[in-house]
Amino acid sequence: MSILTKLFAPRTDDRRFPSIPALERAAQGRIPRFAHQYMSGGIGREDGLRRNVSEFDNVRFVPQYLREYEPADLTTKILGQKYAAPIGPGPIGLTGLMWPGAPLHSARAARAHDLPTCLSTYATSSIEDVGAVAGPAMWFQLYPFKDVSIDEDLLKRFKAVGGEVLLITVDIPGSTRRERDIASGLSLPPAQDWRTYLQAALRPRWALNTLRNGTPEFVNMMRYAPEGMDQLSALEFLGGIGAGHIGPERLRHYREIWDGKIVVKGLLSVEDARIAADCGMDGIVVSNHGGRQLDAAPTALEMLPQIRQAVGGQMAILADGGVRYGSDILKLLAMGADFVLLGRAMTFAVSAMGPEGPKHALHILLEEMKGTLGQLGCEDLSDIANYLQNKDIYR
């Protein structure tokens, strides 16, 4: 290939977006400011948000080069299912505000890579539509409601599409104040004032796609609002019917009515992990909710070793928070996780690239995982903790 041909060759996705941080930077220029503030913001000083990313700098691996090596097999068995790797898109509400059909695009990407995808109760695509794409590889994240009949109907719908793995989020016991969202006037539909119109006008591709596909809605939940309410009133109603704190009795109720796997999402303490195990849960997600609930909370990376020591072997341990590189995933696994859920990484991707973004993000992370394992000389993911330089970190 001549030099001129190389210079004028079309840029591939890898050249345009070689990393998750590259997608993160591009996303800001593709979506309106109010949407970007929601996607990227935390709570309070946003110290927890920053630490979710920066804590990975404290974990290091020691490579081992002088050995025979066969590429590691990333295949993972978890919660009764087998996947190509220990990662998958996690549940995030309102992603349709970033790009129309975002949950469906993530589901298709996960299926293409033979990975699971987890749908939020407050997704902007329905259980039925995402289930048709993902099948049994769709997990469902439930926000518990005061009225348990709503929970039970959502689970019936999930069961009807072949769902097996249920995640119950427990780290939203009440409302919170997120400064970025308050300042930007975030709402659904977006507030209709000159600021919103200006922000949308500055992102014409986003605006045209949103107009073409319609204003995103919490489609899984609208049917539970009183009949005759307009969308704004219905959303206000739905925002006030959360169950609040979830105790052992409620967990045992879910164990009685759901015959698949149950994972409790949003735990950070050893005591909570033990309670979940005592209630018959099949797994937990160690998570600080992306730094969006309690700014002073520790990161998943910090708490994983203690939780692994307390309940490892009794249940599956999943984690999320701050992942930007494949090596971050391996660090979470080395510190005690069995599986890693991907949140903002997937949202940055769909914001930056549209429908093809999630597939590219998974490609990046899987390739980085393989490259890092090759550097370490690690052939078996179950052995990854043995490559830690600082094995006693956070213990």
Tab-separated table of C-alpha atoms in Angstrom:
chain	number	residue	atom	x	y	z
A	1	MET	CA	0.000	0.000	0.000
A	2	SER	CA	1.441	3.372	-1.043
A	3	ILE	CA	1.967	6.230	1.391
A	4	LEU	CA	-0.786	8.261	-0.293
A	5	THR	CA	-3.213	5.330	-0.052
A	6	LYS	CA	-2.455	5.018	3.643
A	7	LEU	CA	-2.867	8.745	4.209
A	8	PHE	CA	-6.279	8.895	2.559
A	9	ALA	CA	-7.637	5.512	3.678
A	10	PRO	CA	-10.930	5.775	5.597
A	11	ARG	CA	-10.540	5.838	9.351
A	12	THR	CA	-11.672	2.646	11.024
A	13	ASP	CA	-13.609	2.571	14.291
A	14	ASP	CA	-10.394	1.595	16.063
A	15	ARG	CA	-8.552	4.611	14.674
A	16	ARG	CA	-11.387	7.018	15.468
A	17	PHE	CA	-12.063	5.577	18.914
A	18	PRO	CA	-9.100	3.521	20.154
A	19	SER	CA	-10.239	3.434	23.798
A	20	ILE	CA	-13.168	3.992	26.131
A	21	PRO	CA	-11.758	7.413	27.171
A	22	ALA	CA	-11.733	8.358	23.464
A	23	LEU	CA	-15.430	7.459	23.309
A	24	GLU	CA	-15.981	9.429	26.522
A	25	ARG	CA	-14.418	12.543	24.989
A	26	ALA	CA	-16.362	12.185	21.750
A	27	ALA	CA	-19.683	11.686	23.559
A	28	GLN	CA	-19.595	15.218	24.955
A	29	GLY	CA	-19.602	16.650	21.443
A	30	ARG	CA	-22.460	14.451	20.211
A	31	ILE	CA	-25.247	14.866	22.765
A	32	PRO	CA	-26.866	17.916	24.411
A	33	ARG	CA	-25.353	19.279	27.585
A	34	PHE	CA	-28.325	18.265	29.764
A	35	ALA	CA	-27.973	14.646	28.592
A	36	HIS	CA	-24.210	14.647	29.075
A	37	GLN	CA	-24.533	16.074	32.583
A	38	TYR	CA	-26.865	13.238	33.530
A	39	MET	CA	-24.610	10.583	32.009
A	40	SER	CA	-21.317	11.782	33.471
A	41	GLY	CA	-22.303	13.324	36.800
A	42	GLY	CA	-22.142	12.070	40.355
A	43	ILE	CA	-23.335	13.522	43.652
A	44	GLY	CA	-21.961	16.049	46.129
A	45	ARG	CA	-18.289	16.903	45.530
A	46	GLU	CA	-18.191	13.979	43.083
A	47	ASP	CA	-15.255	12.573	45.012
A	48	GLY	CA	-16.767	9.074	44.811
A	49	LEU	CA	-17.168	9.476	41.061
A	50	ARG	CA	-13.485	10.363	40.675
A	51	ARG	CA	-12.266	7.637	43.031
A	52	ASN	CA	-14.147	4.988	41.067
A	53	VAL	CA	-11.691	5.686	38.261
A	54	SER	CA	-8.550	6.735	40.163
A	55	GLU	CA	-8.537	3.781	42.602
A	56	PHE	CA	-7.493	1.501	39.742
A	57	ASP	CA	-4.122	3.296	39.768
A	58	ASN	CA	-3.424	1.760	43.194
A	59	VAL	CA	-3.577	-1.816	41.891
A	60	ARG	CA	-0.620	-3.205	39.952
A	61	PHE	CA	0.245	-6.491	38.295
A	62	VAL	CA	3.671	-8.113	37.991
A	63	PRO	CA	4.179	-9.639	34.518
A	64	GLN	CA	5.815	-13.037	34.093
A	65	TYR	CA	7.495	-13.366	30.710
A	66	LEU	CA	9.837	-16.370	30.886
A	67	ARG	CA	7.241	-19.118	30.611
A	68	GLU	CA	5.422	-21.132	27.991
A	69	TYR	CA	2.114	-19.454	27.264
A	70	GLU	CA	-1.215	-20.259	25.685
A	71	PRO	CA	-3.757	-17.411	25.288
A	72	ALA	CA	-6.189	-17.293	28.187
A	73	ASP	CA	-9.723	-18.561	27.747
A	74	LEU	CA	-12.142	-15.859	28.894
A	75	THR	CA	-15.156	-18.181	28.930
A	76	THR	CA	-17.091	-17.740	32.161
A	77	LYS	CA	-19.805	-19.702	33.963
A	78	ILE	CA	-21.900	-17.635	36.333
A	79	LEU	CA	-25.423	-17.814	37.754
A	80	GLY	CA	-26.110	-21.028	35.876
A	81	GLN	CA	-25.145	-19.625	32.473
A	82	LYS	CA	-22.043	-19.677	30.279
A	83	TYR	CA	-20.677	-16.600	28.506
A	84	ALA	CA	-17.691	-15.721	26.342
A	85	ALA	CA	-16.196	-13.447	29.029
A	86	PRO	CA	-16.916	-12.200	32.580
A	87	ILE	CA	-18.373	-8.870	31.446
A	88	GLY	CA	-21.662	-7.470	30.192
A	89	PRO	CA	-23.604	-4.203	29.871
A	90	GLY	CA	-25.080	-3.178	33.216
A	91	PRO	CA	-28.453	-1.548	33.920
A	92	ILE	CA	-28.748	2.204	33.411
A	93	GLY	CA	-32.011	4.096	33.234
A	94	LEU	CA	-32.783	6.828	30.726
A	95	THR	CA	-30.090	5.834	28.199
A	96	GLY	CA	-32.531	6.550	25.382
A	97	LEU	CA	-31.922	10.210	26.189
A	98	MET	CA	-28.316	9.709	25.082
A	99	TRP	CA	-29.281	7.972	21.847
A	100	PRO	CA	-32.577	6.473	20.648
A	101	GLY	CA	-32.869	2.734	21.283
A	102	ALA	CA	-29.723	2.613	23.442
A	103	PRO	CA	-30.772	-0.478	25.482
A	104	LEU	CA	-31.517	-2.407	22.282
A	105	HIS	CA	-28.155	-1.461	20.814
A	106	SER	CA	-26.396	-2.724	23.963
A	107	ALA	CA	-28.407	-5.952	23.872
A	108	ARG	CA	-27.482	-6.597	20.238
A	109	ALA	CA	-23.829	-5.870	20.967
A	110	ALA	CA	-23.792	-8.231	23.946
A	111	ARG	CA	-25.440	-10.983	21.921
A	112	ALA	CA	-22.883	-10.521	19.118
A	113	HIS	CA	-20.108	-11.084	21.668
A	114	ASP	CA	-21.969	-13.911	23.478
A	115	LEU	CA	-22.380	-11.883	26.659
A	116	PRO	CA	-25.393	-11.063	28.874
A	117	THR	CA	-27.037	-7.657	29.071
A	118	CYS	CA	-28.954	-6.258	32.048
A	119	LEU	CA	-32.025	-4.072	31.514
A	120	SER	CA	-33.075	-1.395	34.005
A	121	THR	CA	-36.627	-1.031	35.296
A	122	TYR	CA	-36.321	2.562	34.087
A	123	ALA	CA	-34.955	1.676	30.667
A	124	THR	CA	-36.306	3.419	27.598
A	125	SER	CA	-36.775	0.114	25.767
A	126	SER	CA	-39.260	-2.498	26.934
A	127	ILE	CA	-38.653	-5.839	28.602
A	128	GLU	CA	-40.405	-7.471	25.672
A	129	ASP	CA	-38.346	-5.747	22.958
A	130	VAL	CA	-34.988	-6.323	24.631
A	131	GLY	CA	-35.975	-9.889	25.539
A	132	ALA	CA	-36.674	-10.588	21.859
A	133	VAL	CA	-33.086	-9.574	21.091
A	134	ALA	CA	-31.243	-11.092	24.060
A	135	GLY	CA	-33.387	-14.091	25.080
A	136	PRO	CA	-32.227	-15.829	28.293
A	137	ALA	CA	-29.049	-13.726	28.197
A	138	MET	CA	-31.131	-10.707	29.248
A	139	TRP	CA	-30.925	-10.036	32.955
A	140	PHE	CA	-33.428	-7.665	34.578
A	141	GLN	CA	-32.732	-5.096	37.280
A	142	LEU	CA	-35.699	-4.394	39.535
A	143	TYR	CA	-36.199	-1.242	41.579
A	144	PRO	CA	-38.523	-2.437	44.370
A	145	PHE	CA	-41.850	-0.621	44.743
A	146	LYS	CA	-44.127	-0.028	47.720
A	147	ASP	CA	-46.857	-1.865	45.846
A	148	VAL	CA	-45.476	-5.388	45.481
A	149	SER	CA	-48.038	-6.130	42.774
A	150	ILE	CA	-45.989	-3.892	40.456
A	151	ASP	CA	-42.871	-5.931	41.261
A	152	GLU	CA	-44.743	-9.147	40.616
A	153	ASP	CA	-46.108	-7.975	37.273
A	154	LEU	CA	-42.667	-6.873	36.119
A	155	LEU	CA	-41.297	-10.294	37.045
A	156	LYS	CA	-44.101	-12.025	35.134
A	157	ARG	CA	-43.179	-10.006	32.067
A	158	PHE	CA	-39.508	-10.866	32.543
A	159	LYS	CA	-40.327	-14.558	32.943
A	160	ALA	CA	-42.464	-14.457	29.772
A	161	VAL	CA	-39.425	-13.510	27.643
A	162	GLY	CA	-37.332	-16.333	29.102
A	163	GLY	CA	-35.592	-14.328	31.798
A	164	GLU	CA	-33.655	-16.159	34.494
A	165	VAL	CA	-31.330	-13.709	36.306
A	166	LEU	CA	-32.967	-11.005	38.438
A	167	LEU	CA	-30.998	-8.131	39.969
A	168	ILE	CA	-32.650	-6.257	42.849
A	169	THR	CA	-31.238	-2.777	43.435
A	170	VAL	CA	-31.223	-1.774	47.111
A	171	ASP	CA	-28.976	1.302	47.208
A	172	ILE	CA	-31.687	3.908	46.519
A	173	PRO	CA	-33.519	4.093	49.869
A	174	GLY	CA	-34.694	7.648	49.178
A	175	SER	CA	-34.370	10.634	46.878
A	176	THR	CA	-31.040	12.407	46.412
A	177	ARG	CA	-29.924	15.829	45.173
A	178	ARG	CA	-27.589	15.702	42.182
A	179	GLU	CA	-26.350	19.205	41.508
A	180	ARG	CA	-25.680	18.738	37.811
A	181	ASP	CA	-29.169	17.433	37.112
A	182	ILE	CA	-30.795	20.196	39.167
A	183	ALA	CA	-28.759	22.895	37.414
A	184	SER	CA	-29.425	21.508	33.929
A	185	GLY	CA	-33.153	21.120	34.595
A	186	LEU	CA	-33.057	17.452	33.641
A	187	SER	CA	-36.483	15.917	33.182
A	188	LEU	CA	-38.252	13.500	30.901
A	189	PRO	CA	-39.313	14.791	28.515
A	190	PRO	CA	-36.576	17.456	28.624
A	191	ALA	CA	-37.715	20.827	29.955
A	192	GLN	CA	-38.895	22.938	27.046
A	193	ASP	CA	-37.141	26.267	27.481
A	194	TRP	CA	-34.663	28.228	25.397
A	195	ARG	CA	-31.675	26.532	27.064
A	196	THR	CA	-32.925	23.064	26.164
A	197	TYR	CA	-33.726	24.091	22.600
A	198	LEU	CA	-30.313	25.693	22.200
A	199	GLN	CA	-28.485	22.655	23.558
A	200	ALA	CA	-30.447	20.373	21.233
A	201	ALA	CA	-29.885	22.671	18.237
A	202	LEU	CA	-26.144	22.514	18.843
A	203	ARG	CA	-26.347	18.724	18.429
A	204	PRO	CA	-28.339	18.403	15.167
A	205	ARG	CA	-27.657	14.699	14.612
A	206	TRP	CA	-28.958	13.877	18.088
A	207	ALA	CA	-31.947	16.181	17.600
A	208	LEU	CA	-32.922	14.656	14.241
A	209	ASN	CA	-32.623	11.092	15.536
A	210	THR	CA	-34.656	11.940	18.633
A	211	LEU	CA	-37.352	13.629	16.565
A	212	ARG	CA	-37.458	10.638	14.238
A	213	ASN	CA	-37.775	8.120	17.089
A	214	GLY	CA	-39.883	10.166	19.505
A	215	THR	CA	-39.230	11.419	23.016
A	216	PRO	CA	-37.793	8.623	25.178
A	217	GLU	CA	-40.125	7.235	27.836
A	218	PHE	CA	-39.870	4.877	30.780
A	219	VAL	CA	-41.815	2.355	28.731
A	220	ASN	CA	-41.691	-0.449	31.297
A	221	MET	CA	-43.331	1.700	33.955
A	222	MET	CA	-45.909	3.894	32.240
A	223	ARG	CA	-48.599	1.208	32.416
A	224	TYR	CA	-48.508	1.342	36.229
A	225	ALA	CA	-49.391	5.043	36.417
A	226	PRO	CA	-53.064	5.922	36.948
A	227	GLU	CA	-55.009	5.945	33.718
A	228	GLY	CA	-55.506	9.325	32.079
A	229	MET	CA	-52.373	10.987	33.494
A	230	ASP	CA	-50.196	12.943	31.085
A	231	GLN	CA	-46.561	11.861	30.875
A	232	LEU	CA	-45.190	14.507	33.241
A	233	SER	CA	-47.778	13.716	35.925
A	234	ALA	CA	-47.228	9.990	35.456
A	235	LEU	CA	-43.484	10.375	35.881
A	236	GLU	CA	-43.975	12.398	39.053
A	237	PHE	CA	-46.265	9.652	40.355
A	238	LEU	CA	-43.806	6.887	39.492
A	239	GLY	CA	-40.962	8.776	41.149
A	240	GLY	CA	-42.750	8.584	44.484
A	241	ILE	CA	-43.651	4.912	44.701
A	242	GLY	CA	-40.250	3.386	45.434
A	243	ALA	CA	-40.088	0.985	48.355
A	244	GLY	CA	-37.340	2.791	50.278
A	245	HIS	CA	-35.120	0.636	52.468
A	246	ILE	CA	-35.205	-3.075	51.633
A	247	GLY	CA	-34.837	-5.500	54.529
A	248	PRO	CA	-34.350	-9.268	54.818
A	249	GLU	CA	-38.108	-9.912	54.819
A	250	ARG	CA	-38.500	-8.330	51.386
A	251	LEU	CA	-35.520	-10.284	50.037
A	252	ARG	CA	-37.062	-13.531	51.293
A	253	HIS	CA	-40.306	-12.571	49.533
A	254	TYR	CA	-38.443	-12.289	46.236
A	255	ARG	CA	-36.825	-15.647	46.923
A	256	GLU	CA	-40.298	-17.165	47.321
A	257	ILE	CA	-41.804	-15.711	44.135
A	258	TRP	CA	-38.809	-15.953	41.769
A	259	ASP	CA	-37.524	-19.399	40.847
A	260	GLY	CA	-34.528	-18.141	38.869
A	261	LYS	CA	-31.318	-16.591	40.128
A	262	ILE	CA	-31.448	-13.486	42.337
A	263	VAL	CA	-28.605	-10.992	42.712
A	264	VAL	CA	-28.713	-8.057	45.156
A	265	LYS	CA	-27.197	-4.951	43.575
A	266	GLY	CA	-25.592	-2.081	45.429
A	267	LEU	CA	-23.885	-3.575	48.494
A	268	LEU	CA	-20.633	-2.322	50.006
A	269	SER	CA	-20.538	-3.814	53.514
A	270	VAL	CA	-19.573	-7.278	54.683
A	271	GLU	CA	-22.632	-7.326	56.967
A	272	ASP	CA	-25.008	-6.701	54.047
A	273	ALA	CA	-23.279	-9.377	51.984
A	274	ARG	CA	-23.785	-11.911	54.784
A	275	ILE	CA	-27.456	-10.961	55.132
A	276	ALA	CA	-27.937	-11.458	51.388
A	277	ALA	CA	-26.352	-14.900	51.644
A	278	ASP	CA	-28.548	-15.799	54.635
A	279	CYS	CA	-31.652	-14.794	52.635
A	280	GLY	CA	-30.806	-17.292	49.911
A	281	MET	CA	-29.568	-14.835	47.305
A	282	ASP	CA	-27.460	-16.286	44.496
A	283	GLY	CA	-25.163	-13.295	44.151
A	284	ILE	CA	-24.449	-9.662	44.943
A	285	VAL	CA	-23.154	-6.680	42.993
A	286	VAL	CA	-20.544	-4.746	44.946
A	287	SER	CA	-21.205	-1.190	43.788
A	288	ASN	CA	-21.501	2.440	44.872
A	289	HIS	CA	-23.980	3.145	42.055
A	290	GLY	CA	-21.461	4.966	39.916
A	291	GLY	CA	-20.764	7.545	42.625
A	292	ARG	CA	-24.337	8.832	42.309
A	293	GLN	CA	-25.832	8.005	45.727
A	294	LEU	CA	-23.372	8.617	48.585
A	295	ASP	CA	-20.288	10.645	47.763
A	296	ALA	CA	-18.422	9.384	50.834
A	297	ALA	CA	-18.972	5.702	50.009
A	298	PRO	CA	-15.960	3.482	49.292
A	299	THR	CA	-15.416	2.043	45.836
A	300	ALA	CA	-16.182	-1.534	44.860
A	301	LEU	CA	-12.463	-2.099	44.360
A	302	GLU	CA	-11.770	-1.208	47.991
A	303	MET	CA	-14.457	-3.460	49.446
A	304	LEU	CA	-14.152	-6.531	47.240
A	305	PRO	CA	-11.361	-8.301	49.183
A	306	GLN	CA	-13.259	-8.136	52.493
A	307	ILE	CA	-16.521	-9.219	50.925
A	308	ARG	CA	-14.819	-12.030	49.019
A	309	GLN	CA	-13.289	-13.316	52.231
A	310	ALA	CA	-16.664	-13.204	54.000
A	311	VAL	CA	-18.994	-14.787	51.407
A	312	GLY	CA	-16.808	-16.069	48.591
A	313	GLY	CA	-17.893	-19.573	47.661
A	314	GLN	CA	-21.414	-18.990	48.990
A	315	MET	CA	-22.592	-16.765	46.157
A	316	ALA	CA	-21.482	-15.083	42.946
A	317	ILE	CA	-19.759	-11.726	43.443
A	318	LEU	CA	-20.242	-9.141	40.720
A	319	ALA	CA	-18.911	-5.581	40.676
A	320	ASP	CA	-19.104	-2.333	38.748
A	321	GLY	CA	-17.747	1.191	38.825
A	322	GLY	CA	-15.181	3.264	36.960
A	323	VAL	CA	-14.115	0.777	34.279
A	324	ARG	CA	-12.302	2.482	31.400
A	325	TYR	CA	-9.796	-0.203	30.355
A	326	GLY	CA	-9.644	-3.965	30.046
A	327	SER	CA	-6.988	-3.953	32.759
A	328	ASP	CA	-9.548	-2.346	35.110
A	329	ILE	CA	-11.794	-5.378	34.614
A	330	LEU	CA	-8.915	-7.704	35.458
A	331	LYS	CA	-8.147	-5.688	38.584
A	332	LEU	CA	-11.737	-6.089	39.796
A	333	LEU	CA	-11.498	-9.823	39.137
A	334	ALA	CA	-8.163	-10.005	40.952
A	335	MET	CA	-9.628	-8.217	43.972
A	336	GLY	CA	-12.481	-10.680	44.287
A	337	ALA	CA	-15.154	-10.222	41.610
A	338	ASP	CA	-16.419	-13.089	39.464
A	339	PHE	CA	-18.028	-10.819	36.875
A	340	VAL	CA	-17.981	-7.116	35.961
A	341	LEU	CA	-20.940	-5.015	34.831
A	342	LEU	CA	-20.239	-2.137	32.450
A	343	GLY	CA	-22.164	1.101	32.941
A	344	ARG	CA	-20.828	4.400	31.658
A	345	ALA	CA	-18.442	2.712	29.210
A	346	MET	CA	-21.440	1.475	27.224
A	347	THR	CA	-23.266	4.794	27.484
A	348	PHE	CA	-20.231	6.754	26.286
A	349	ALA	CA	-20.068	4.400	23.315
A	350	VAL	CA	-23.676	4.740	22.183
A	351	SER	CA	-23.484	8.516	22.692
A	352	ALA	CA	-20.325	8.799	20.597
A	353	MET	CA	-21.130	6.334	17.821
A	354	GLY	CA	-24.848	5.595	17.870
A	355	PRO	CA	-26.058	1.997	17.291
A	356	GLU	CA	-22.575	0.577	16.601
A	357	GLY	CA	-21.013	2.072	19.715
A	358	PRO	CA	-21.731	-0.673	22.277
A	359	LYS	CA	-20.345	-3.389	20.014
A	360	HIS	CA	-17.161	-1.392	19.520
A	361	ALA	CA	-16.810	-0.720	23.250
A	362	LEU	CA	-17.012	-4.444	24.017
A	363	HIS	CA	-14.477	-5.137	21.271
A	364	ILE	CA	-12.053	-2.633	22.831
A	365	LEU	CA	-12.369	-4.041	26.343
A	366	LEU	CA	-12.098	-7.678	25.287
A	367	GLU	CA	-8.984	-6.967	23.224
A	368	GLU	CA	-7.429	-5.046	26.121
A	369	MET	CA	-8.193	-7.905	28.502
A	370	LYS	CA	-6.521	-10.398	26.179
A	371	GLY	CA	-3.502	-8.138	25.700
A	372	THR	CA	-3.058	-7.600	29.439
A	373	LEU	CA	-3.345	-11.317	30.181
A	374	GLY	CA	-0.702	-11.974	27.524
A	375	GLN	CA	1.617	-9.452	29.161
A	376	LEU	CA	1.155	-11.157	32.509
A	377	GLY	CA	1.545	-14.664	31.160
A	378	CYS	CA	-1.776	-15.529	32.826
A	379	GLU	CA	-3.566	-18.426	31.109
A	380	ASP	CA	-6.442	-18.819	33.577
A	381	LEU	CA	-8.641	-15.999	34.873
A	382	SER	CA	-9.107	-17.823	38.164
A	383	ASP	CA	-5.355	-17.290	38.727
A	384	ILE	CA	-5.353	-13.537	38.115
A	385	ALA	CA	-5.009	-12.576	41.813
A	386	ASN	CA	-1.613	-14.278	41.930
A	387	TYR	CA	-0.205	-11.597	39.615
A	388	LEU	CA	-0.988	-8.726	41.987
A	389	GLN	CA	2.071	-6.849	43.183
A	390	ASN	CA	0.286	-5.619	46.295
A	391	LYS	CA	-1.790	-8.636	47.332
A	392	ASP	CA	-2.742	-7.095	50.688
A	393	ILE	CA	-4.119	-3.839	49.301
A	394	TYR	CA	-7.362	-2.754	51.043
A	395	ARG	CA	-7.058	-5.612	53.570
